[in-house]
Short mmCIF file of C-alpha atoms and ligand atoms in Angstrom, two decimals:
data_model
loop_
_atom_site.label_atom_id
_atom_site.label_comp_id
_atom_site.label_asym_id
_atom_site.label_seq_id
_atom_site.Cartn_x
_atom_site.Cartn_y
_atom_site.Cartn_z
CA UNK B 480 126.77 133.31 57.75
CA UNK B 481 123.62 131.42 56.79
CA UNK B 482 123.98 127.71 56.22
CA UNK B 483 121.60 126.43 53.54
CA UNK B 484 122.70 122.78 53.46
CA UNK B 485 122.00 121.81 57.05
CA UNK B 486 120.58 123.35 60.18
CA UNK B 487 120.73 127.11 60.79
CA UNK B 488 120.90 128.83 64.17
CA UNK B 489 117.52 130.17 65.29
CA UNK B 490 119.21 133.34 66.54
CA UNK B 491 122.04 134.27 64.16
CA UNK B 492 121.52 132.02 61.12
CA UNK B 493 124.98 130.40 61.54
CA UNK B 494 125.67 126.72 60.94
CA UNK B 495 124.55 124.39 63.73
CA UNK B 496 126.87 121.38 64.16
CA UNK B 497 125.19 118.29 65.62
CA UNK B 498 126.85 116.59 68.61
CA UNK B 499 124.25 114.23 69.99
CA UNK B 500 121.39 112.27 68.39
CA UNK B 501 118.86 110.68 70.74
CA UNK B 502 116.83 109.16 67.91
CA UNK B 503 113.12 109.25 67.14
CA UNK B 504 111.25 110.48 70.21
CA UNK B 505 107.72 111.43 71.20
CA UNK B 506 106.84 114.56 73.21
CA UNK B 507 108.28 113.77 76.62
CA UNK B 508 105.28 114.76 78.73
CA UNK B 509 102.71 113.26 76.37
CA UNK B 510 101.76 110.33 78.61
CA UNK B 511 99.33 108.14 76.70
CA UNK B 512 96.33 106.02 77.45
CA UNK B 513 96.86 102.42 76.25
CA UNK B 514 94.54 102.84 73.25
CA UNK B 515 96.55 105.89 72.07
CA UNK B 516 99.91 104.09 72.00
CA UNK B 517 99.96 103.31 68.28
CA UNK B 518 99.28 106.91 67.30
CA UNK B 519 102.29 108.51 68.89
CA UNK B 520 103.88 111.54 67.21
CA UNK B 521 107.65 111.15 66.74
CA UNK B 522 110.43 113.56 65.80
CA UNK B 523 114.23 113.35 65.68
CA UNK B 524 115.70 114.51 68.99
CA UNK B 525 119.16 115.79 68.15
CA UNK B 526 121.19 118.70 69.49
CA UNK B 527 123.87 120.90 67.95
CA UNK B 528 125.84 124.05 68.66
CA UNK B 529 125.97 127.18 66.50
CA UNK B 530 129.47 127.59 65.09
CA UNK B 531 129.06 131.39 65.17
CA UNK B 532 127.25 132.30 68.40
CA UNK B 533 127.76 129.08 70.44
CA UNK B 534 124.03 128.65 71.10
CA UNK B 535 123.21 124.99 71.77
CA UNK B 536 119.81 124.03 70.38
CA UNK B 537 117.57 121.25 69.12
CA UNK B 538 117.91 120.60 65.41
CA UNK B 539 114.26 119.65 64.79
CA UNK B 540 111.38 120.93 66.87
CA UNK B 541 107.81 120.08 67.77
CA UNK B 542 105.24 122.83 67.02
CA UNK B 543 104.52 124.82 70.18
CA UNK B 544 100.78 124.06 70.05
CA UNK B 545 101.62 120.34 70.51
CA UNK B 546 103.58 121.16 73.66
CA UNK B 547 101.46 123.83 75.39
CA UNK B 548 97.73 123.44 75.48
CA UNK B 549 94.73 122.98 77.75
CA UNK B 550 96.20 119.82 79.24
CA UNK B 551 99.74 120.94 80.11
CA UNK B 552 101.03 118.69 82.86
CA UNK B 553 103.70 120.77 84.60
CA UNK B 554 102.32 122.67 87.58
CA UNK B 555 105.02 124.90 89.02
CA UNK B 556 103.45 125.21 92.48
CA UNK B 557 103.62 121.45 93.02
CA UNK B 558 106.85 121.63 94.97
CA UNK B 559 107.38 123.51 98.23
CA UNK B 560 110.93 124.50 97.28
CA UNK B 561 109.67 126.01 94.01
CA UNK B 562 106.96 127.99 95.81
CA UNK B 563 109.56 129.37 98.21
CA UNK B 564 112.00 130.23 95.44
CA UNK B 565 109.48 132.13 93.31
CA UNK B 566 108.01 133.94 96.29
CA UNK B 567 111.58 135.07 97.03
CA UNK B 568 111.93 136.31 93.44
CA UNK B 569 108.71 138.28 93.66
CA UNK B 570 109.70 139.87 96.97
CA UNK B 571 113.08 140.78 95.51
CA UNK B 572 111.47 142.53 92.51
CA UNK B 573 109.03 144.34 94.83
CA UNK B 574 111.95 145.66 96.91
CA UNK B 575 114.25 146.60 94.02
CA UNK B 576 112.80 147.23 90.55
CA UNK B 577 109.10 147.79 91.33
CA UNK B 578 109.37 150.79 93.63
CA UNK B 579 108.34 153.59 91.24
CA UNK B 580 104.94 155.33 91.23
CA UNK B 581 103.05 152.71 89.17
CA UNK B 582 105.38 149.82 88.37
CA UNK B 583 104.51 147.05 85.91
CA UNK B 584 105.92 143.51 85.61
CA UNK B 585 105.26 140.93 82.89
CA UNK B 586 105.96 137.22 83.26
CA UNK B 587 106.41 135.00 80.22
CA UNK B 588 105.14 131.50 81.08
CA UNK B 589 103.58 132.34 84.46
CA UNK B 590 102.13 128.82 84.63
CA UNK B 591 99.94 128.47 87.75
CA UNK B 592 100.94 131.86 89.15
CA UNK B 593 103.70 130.58 91.40
CA UNK B 594 105.60 133.90 91.13
CA UNK B 595 102.92 136.43 90.14
CA UNK B 596 100.63 135.32 92.98
CA UNK B 597 102.86 137.24 95.40
CA UNK B 598 102.96 140.30 93.09
CA UNK B 599 99.16 140.26 92.78
CA UNK B 600 98.78 140.00 96.55
CA UNK B 601 101.00 143.11 96.89
CA UNK B 602 98.62 144.99 94.57
CA UNK B 603 101.30 145.71 91.96
CA UNK B 604 100.40 145.94 88.26
CA UNK B 605 101.35 142.77 86.43
CA UNK B 606 100.50 140.50 83.52
CA UNK B 607 101.24 136.82 83.05
CA UNK B 608 101.48 135.55 79.49
CA UNK B 609 100.54 131.88 79.45
CA UNK B 610 99.29 129.75 76.52
CA UNK B 611 98.48 126.62 78.56
CA UNK B 612 94.94 127.45 79.59
CA UNK B 613 94.60 124.84 82.34
CA UNK B 614 97.46 126.35 84.36
CA UNK B 615 96.45 129.91 83.38
CA UNK B 616 93.11 129.23 85.04
CA UNK B 617 94.80 128.27 88.30
CA UNK B 618 96.85 131.48 88.20
CA UNK B 619 93.69 133.53 87.65
CA UNK B 620 92.09 131.89 90.68
CA UNK B 621 95.02 133.36 92.68
CA UNK B 622 94.13 136.86 91.48
CA UNK B 623 96.77 136.91 88.73
CA UNK B 624 95.93 138.71 85.51
CA UNK B 625 96.73 136.45 82.55
CA UNK B 626 96.93 136.89 78.79
CA UNK B 627 96.32 133.41 77.39
CA UNK B 628 98.73 133.61 74.48
CA UNK B 629 102.24 132.73 73.34
CA UNK B 630 104.58 135.64 74.00
CA UNK B 631 106.23 137.05 70.87
CA UNK B 632 106.87 140.42 69.23
CA UNK B 633 103.21 140.87 68.33
CA UNK B 634 101.98 140.10 71.85
CA UNK B 635 104.60 142.45 73.26
CA UNK B 636 103.34 145.26 71.01
CA UNK B 637 99.75 144.63 72.12
CA UNK B 638 100.75 144.60 75.81
CA UNK B 639 102.69 147.83 75.43
CA UNK B 640 99.70 149.47 73.73
CA UNK B 641 97.29 148.41 76.46
CA UNK B 642 99.41 148.65 79.62
CA UNK B 643 102.40 150.83 78.78
CA UNK B 644 106.05 149.80 79.21
CA UNK B 645 107.25 147.16 81.68
CA UNK B 646 109.90 147.72 84.34
CA UNK B 647 110.61 144.01 84.52
CA UNK B 648 109.97 141.11 82.18
CA UNK B 649 110.56 137.78 83.86
CA UNK B 650 110.65 134.17 82.69
CA UNK B 651 111.69 130.95 84.40
CA UNK B 652 112.18 127.60 82.73
CA UNK B 653 110.29 129.04 79.79
CA UNK B 654 112.62 131.06 77.59
CA UNK B 655 114.58 127.93 76.61
CA UNK B 656 111.24 126.46 75.42
CA UNK B 657 110.55 129.21 72.87
CA UNK B 658 111.89 128.42 69.40
CA UNK B 659 110.97 131.91 68.10
CA UNK B 660 113.31 133.50 70.64
CA UNK B 661 114.32 136.26 68.20
CA UNK B 662 110.74 137.47 68.15
CA UNK B 663 110.72 137.43 71.98
CA UNK B 664 113.86 139.59 72.10
CA UNK B 665 112.48 142.05 69.56
CA UNK B 666 109.35 142.18 71.68
CA UNK B 667 111.43 143.19 74.68
CA UNK B 668 112.74 146.18 72.79
CA UNK B 669 109.12 147.25 72.36
CA UNK B 670 108.00 146.43 75.86
CA UNK B 671 110.73 147.44 78.30
CA UNK B 672 111.09 150.91 79.81
CA UNK B 673 114.43 152.60 78.95
CA UNK B 674 115.95 151.23 82.17
CA UNK B 675 113.84 148.05 82.29
CA UNK B 676 115.29 144.57 82.69
CA UNK B 677 114.62 141.10 81.36
CA UNK B 678 115.40 138.46 83.96
CA UNK B 679 115.27 134.77 83.09
CA UNK B 680 116.27 131.61 84.92
CA UNK B 681 117.05 128.59 82.80
CA UNK B 682 118.81 125.22 82.83
CA UNK B 683 122.57 125.61 82.33
CA UNK B 684 124.62 123.88 79.64
CA UNK B 685 127.49 123.49 82.14
CA UNK B 686 125.24 121.55 84.54
CA UNK B 687 123.94 119.35 81.72
CA UNK B 688 127.44 118.42 80.67
CA UNK B 689 128.97 118.01 84.14
CA UNK B 690 126.12 115.76 85.29
CA UNK B 691 125.77 113.91 81.92
CA UNK B 692 122.08 114.81 82.23
CA UNK B 693 121.31 113.89 78.62
CA UNK B 694 117.77 112.94 79.62
CA UNK B 695 117.05 116.63 80.27
CA UNK B 696 117.12 116.90 76.50
CA UNK B 697 113.57 116.63 75.18
CA UNK B 698 111.10 118.40 72.92
CA UNK B 699 110.27 121.24 75.32
CA UNK B 700 113.90 122.25 75.83
CA UNK B 701 114.76 123.91 72.53
CA UNK B 702 117.80 125.84 73.85
CA UNK B 703 120.60 124.89 76.29
CA UNK B 704 121.98 128.27 77.31
CA UNK B 705 125.47 129.23 78.46
CA UNK B 706 126.62 132.66 79.63
CA UNK B 707 128.60 132.94 76.40
CA UNK B 708 125.65 132.21 74.12
CA UNK B 709 123.28 134.47 76.07
CA UNK B 710 125.83 137.31 75.91
CA UNK B 711 126.07 136.83 72.13
CA UNK B 712 122.31 136.55 71.70
CA UNK B 713 121.63 139.75 73.66
CA UNK B 714 124.09 141.68 71.49
CA UNK B 715 122.18 140.73 68.34
CA UNK B 716 119.07 142.48 69.67
CA UNK B 717 120.49 145.70 71.16
CA UNK B 718 120.51 144.23 74.64
CA UNK B 719 123.35 143.57 77.06
CA UNK B 720 123.97 140.84 79.62
CA UNK B 721 124.42 142.83 82.85
CA UNK B 722 124.25 140.06 85.44
CA UNK B 723 124.47 136.28 85.63
CA UNK B 724 124.37 134.11 88.74
CA UNK B 725 124.21 130.44 89.54
CA UNK B 726 121.02 129.42 91.31
CA UNK B 727 120.32 125.99 92.85
CA UNK B 728 117.03 125.30 91.01
CA UNK B 729 116.63 122.04 89.04
CA UNK B 730 120.12 120.91 89.98
CA UNK B 731 121.88 124.09 88.85
CA UNK B 732 120.56 126.89 86.66
CA UNK B 733 121.66 130.42 85.80
CA UNK B 734 119.64 133.60 86.31
CA UNK B 735 120.45 136.05 83.50
CA UNK B 736 119.66 139.77 83.56
CA UNK B 737 119.54 141.71 80.29
CA UNK B 738 119.14 145.47 79.92
CA UNK B 739 119.20 147.80 76.95
CA UNK B 740 122.80 148.12 75.70
CA UNK B 741 124.59 150.77 77.75
CA UNK B 742 121.70 151.34 80.18
CA UNK B 743 123.26 149.54 83.15
CA UNK B 744 126.79 148.70 84.21
CA UNK B 745 127.45 144.95 83.92
CA UNK B 746 128.22 143.24 87.23
CA UNK B 747 131.72 141.71 87.54
CA UNK B 748 130.09 138.24 87.69
CA UNK B 749 129.41 138.40 83.95
CA UNK B 750 133.08 138.69 82.98
CA UNK B 751 133.98 136.09 85.59
CA UNK B 752 131.50 133.50 84.33
CA UNK B 753 132.46 134.18 80.71
CA UNK B 754 136.12 133.59 81.65
CA UNK B 755 135.19 130.37 83.51
CA UNK B 756 133.36 129.04 80.45
CA UNK B 757 136.28 129.97 78.21
CA UNK B 758 138.78 128.28 80.55
CA UNK B 759 136.83 125.03 80.71
CA UNK B 760 136.10 125.02 76.97
CA UNK B 761 132.35 124.73 77.54
CA UNK B 762 131.47 125.65 73.96
CA UNK B 763 134.39 123.84 72.33
CA UNK B 764 133.41 121.24 69.73
CA UNK B 765 135.63 118.66 71.52
CA UNK B 766 133.76 119.17 74.82
CA UNK B 767 130.43 118.68 73.10
CA UNK B 768 131.61 115.71 71.02
CA UNK B 769 132.90 114.09 74.22
CA UNK B 770 129.45 114.55 75.77
CA UNK B 771 127.90 112.77 72.76
CA UNK B 772 130.31 109.81 73.11
CA UNK B 773 129.61 109.49 76.83
CA UNK B 774 125.87 109.43 76.14
CA UNK B 775 126.39 106.47 73.78
CA UNK B 776 128.46 104.72 76.46
CA UNK B 777 125.64 105.14 78.99
CA UNK B 778 123.22 103.50 76.56
CA UNK B 779 125.59 100.55 75.99
CA UNK B 780 126.25 100.07 79.70
CA UNK B 781 122.62 100.39 80.75
CA UNK B 782 121.39 97.90 78.14
CA UNK B 783 124.18 95.47 79.02
CA UNK B 784 123.24 95.66 82.70
CA UNK B 785 119.49 95.27 82.12
CA UNK B 786 120.00 92.33 79.74
CA UNK B 787 122.36 90.68 82.20
CA UNK B 788 119.86 91.06 85.06
CA UNK B 789 117.12 89.65 82.86
CA UNK B 790 119.28 86.65 81.96
CA UNK B 791 119.83 86.04 85.67
CA UNK B 792 116.09 86.14 86.33
CA UNK B 793 116.26 89.35 88.40
CA UNK B 794 113.31 91.77 88.49
CA UNK B 795 113.66 95.47 87.66
CA UNK B 796 111.04 98.21 88.15
CA UNK B 797 111.38 101.84 87.04
CA UNK B 798 111.07 104.48 89.77
CA UNK B 799 109.56 107.83 88.75
CA UNK B 800 108.13 108.77 85.35
CA UNK B 801 109.49 112.29 84.78
CA UNK B 802 109.83 113.64 81.23
CA UNK B 803 113.46 112.44 81.44
CA UNK B 804 112.19 108.85 81.50
CA UNK B 805 110.77 109.28 78.00
CA UNK B 806 114.14 110.39 76.62
CA UNK B 807 116.18 107.62 78.19
CA UNK B 808 113.78 104.73 77.51
CA UNK B 809 113.22 105.71 73.89
CA UNK B 810 116.90 106.41 73.25
CA UNK B 811 118.03 103.10 74.78
CA UNK B 812 115.10 101.06 73.48
CA UNK B 813 114.02 99.97 76.96
CA UNK B 814 110.69 98.17 76.66
CA UNK B 815 108.53 96.09 79.00
CA UNK B 816 110.77 93.06 78.37
CA UNK B 817 113.49 94.79 80.42
CA UNK B 818 111.40 97.04 82.71
CA UNK B 819 107.81 95.77 83.00
CA UNK B 820 106.47 98.95 84.62
CA UNK B 821 107.35 102.25 86.26
CA UNK B 822 105.90 103.63 89.50
CA UNK B 823 105.10 107.30 89.95
CA UNK B 824 103.28 109.23 92.66
CA UNK B 825 101.48 111.56 90.20
CA UNK B 826 97.86 110.36 89.86
CA UNK B 827 97.51 111.93 86.39
CA UNK B 828 100.36 109.74 85.07
CA UNK B 829 99.12 106.49 86.58
CA UNK B 830 97.31 104.12 84.20
CA UNK B 831 99.06 105.89 81.34
CA UNK B 832 102.05 104.74 79.31
CA UNK B 833 105.47 106.36 79.08
CA UNK B 834 105.16 107.75 75.54
CA UNK B 835 106.98 105.77 72.85
CA UNK B 836 108.50 103.13 75.12
CA UNK B 837 104.97 102.23 76.33
CA UNK B 838 106.02 101.27 79.86
CA UNK B 839 102.90 101.27 82.05
CA UNK B 840 102.91 103.79 84.92
CA UNK B 841 101.59 102.37 88.19
CA UNK B 842 101.08 103.78 91.67
CA UNK B 843 103.97 103.51 94.18
CA UNK B 844 102.06 100.83 96.13
CA UNK B 845 102.92 98.34 93.37
CA UNK B 846 106.55 98.86 94.30
CA UNK B 847 106.15 98.66 98.06
CA UNK B 848 103.76 95.69 97.94
CA UNK B 849 106.28 93.45 96.16
CA UNK B 850 109.82 94.81 96.03
CA UNK B 851 111.76 93.99 92.87
CA UNK B 852 115.46 93.06 92.99
CA UNK B 853 116.43 96.38 91.36
CA UNK B 854 114.85 99.81 90.91
CA UNK B 855 115.91 101.88 87.90
CA UNK B 856 115.82 105.44 89.17
CA UNK B 857 114.44 107.71 86.44
CA UNK B 858 113.70 110.53 88.95
CA UNK B 859 117.42 110.68 89.81
CA UNK B 860 117.23 114.39 90.65
CA UNK B 861 115.15 113.35 93.70
CA UNK B 862 117.52 110.49 94.64
CA UNK B 863 118.15 111.61 98.18
CA UNK B 864 114.48 112.00 99.09
CA UNK B 865 113.38 108.82 97.30
CA UNK B 866 116.13 106.62 98.71
CA UNK B 867 115.43 107.93 102.22
CA UNK B 868 111.70 107.18 101.80
CA UNK B 869 112.38 103.72 100.41
CA UNK B 870 114.82 102.47 103.05
CA UNK B 871 112.72 99.32 103.43
CA UNK B 872 113.42 98.44 99.78
CA UNK B 873 117.13 98.43 100.46
CA UNK B 874 116.58 96.55 103.72
CA UNK B 875 114.77 93.89 101.67
CA UNK B 876 117.97 93.43 99.65
CA UNK B 877 116.90 95.78 96.82
CA UNK B 878 119.42 97.91 94.92
CA UNK B 879 119.18 101.13 92.93
CA UNK B 880 120.36 101.48 89.34
CA UNK B 881 121.40 105.05 88.50
CA UNK B 882 122.59 105.91 84.98
CA UNK B 883 124.04 109.42 85.44
CA UNK B 884 126.78 110.59 85.28
CA UNK B 885 127.52 106.93 84.41
CA UNK B 886 125.75 103.62 84.97
CA UNK B 887 126.20 102.37 88.53
CA UNK B 888 124.46 100.41 91.26
CA UNK B 889 123.89 101.93 94.69
N1 SAM X 2267 107.75 129.55 85.22
C1 SAM X 2267 107.31 128.26 85.77
C2 SAM X 2267 108.45 127.59 86.50
O1 SAM X 2267 109.60 128.01 86.38
O2 SAM X 2267 108.21 126.57 87.16
C3 SAM X 2267 106.74 127.36 84.68
C4 SAM X 2267 107.70 126.76 83.73
S1 SAM X 2267 106.94 125.64 82.57
C5 SAM X 2267 108.24 124.47 82.38
C6 SAM X 2267 106.97 126.54 81.05
C7 SAM X 2267 105.73 127.38 80.84
O3 SAM X 2267 105.93 128.25 79.74
C8 SAM X 2267 104.47 126.58 80.56
O4 SAM X 2267 103.47 126.95 81.45
C9 SAM X 2267 104.14 126.94 79.10
O5 SAM X 2267 102.77 126.91 78.83
C10 SAM X 2267 104.73 128.33 78.99
N2 SAM X 2267 105.10 128.79 77.63
C11 SAM X 2267 105.62 128.04 76.62
N3 SAM X 2267 105.83 128.82 75.53
C12 SAM X 2267 105.46 130.08 75.87
C13 SAM X 2267 105.44 131.33 75.19
N4 SAM X 2267 105.85 131.46 73.93
N5 SAM X 2267 104.97 132.41 75.85
C14 SAM X 2267 104.56 132.32 77.15
N6 SAM X 2267 104.56 131.16 77.84
C15 SAM X 2267 105.00 130.06 77.21
P1 TMP X 2268 110.71 115.91 88.01
O1 TMP X 2268 112.07 115.31 87.84
O2 TMP X 2268 110.23 116.64 86.81
O3 TMP X 2268 110.59 116.68 89.31
O4 TMP X 2268 109.68 114.67 88.12
C1 TMP X 2268 109.82 113.71 89.12
C2 TMP X 2268 108.79 112.60 88.88
O5 TMP X 2268 109.01 111.59 89.87
C3 TMP X 2268 107.36 113.06 89.05
O6 TMP X 2268 106.55 112.45 88.04
C4 TMP X 2268 106.95 112.56 90.43
C5 TMP X 2268 107.84 111.34 90.62
N1 TMP X 2268 108.20 111.11 92.01
C6 TMP X 2268 107.75 109.93 92.63
O7 TMP X 2268 107.07 109.12 92.00
N2 TMP X 2268 108.09 109.72 93.94
C7 TMP X 2268 108.85 110.61 94.65
O8 TMP X 2268 109.13 110.37 95.83
C8 TMP X 2268 109.31 111.82 93.99
C9 TMP X 2268 110.13 112.81 94.73
C10 TMP X 2268 108.95 112.00 92.67
ZN1 ZN X 2269 124.01 131.32 66.22
#
């Protein structure tokens, strides 16, 4: 059913029912120089679920060219655990799917070559598809062959014509970014060998909801997949979900494997995970509405706490300026009156402003040189490491403010 009055599902055309509205927001990674602050691009950051296929998705979107360009800030090889994970993936593909006479693997969103670097070093035929030219360049320096384009049906047709069919198409933390996902799935039909697979690893709706990680919602994350919605999506395009497994990346993701319908026998894990989602009501409107109410409660509690600390003359500094920080500060309306600045270890972010909220980003030395009374932990996914590194802050009497899964002081 196509809904003409409101928002329609990007995959099946069904009606998308909104369950959380995070207000007017800039692009989350668009850190600004002070003179650019007044020019910021804003869009409405709201999320809904398709009433027909259960796919959770942004209602409005930012054009992809605004998000991926020659100055894309996310470098996948920046973290040792990511390098290890993607090397493991590459070795797994080399052992299992890429053992034929002249195998071929395509990666959508290869970024700086964190996965394909290992494939290239093994001398196996491959192609990374990557529109952000700055990271594509880094991949090429590792010997990775890159097509500097957005993957879609047209690109898939061109790749097939030039290189022949692919045994594996892979994507990580990329497929949920692609609003034209239908075109991607049609492209797979063109590109995959008869027994080929499409493997993708993406943030999981269940993790988002369990952890109240509403600040993972931002312009780049167009889709919030569940096993149920991926199963339904695959069916629309002649594909079948044949495996799904939890992986520990980014706090809890799922690796999905799709094959042509009927080509492979689905692993028992698929039915198990579908049953788990059904039992916990993951896609139920009540579950999603509850999430929306809890997000509003976090905003109320966090603002009440920050205003109370300000009234008492206490100092608060933000710790970490991940993309998440943009969502939470703009949603809550946290300005420099409540949090005068944020510290972050990334040189490229320092001397910039958190987009929209305009909090200045400073080097970590500004934190250690004069400890505040409280640190608001925006990089909460790194809490363990950061708190261990900053023991002296606590020893000085400092306390951490964490706002997920609810506002609390540690
Ligand atoms: N795969 C890496 C990882 O998991 O760390 C990088 C993920 S990064 C968050 C997403 C990447 O997808 C970016 O490098 C971006 O340029 C790329 N991308 C976005 N849309 C794309 C598209 N339509 N086709 C291919 N790559 C795309
Ligand atoms: P992420 O959540 O996307 O990994 O981003 C974490 C941000 O936090 C990133 O901008 C780097 C910053 N950060 C610090 O400033 N200090 C730290 O000790 C860690 C682990 C991260
Ligand atoms: Zn749908």
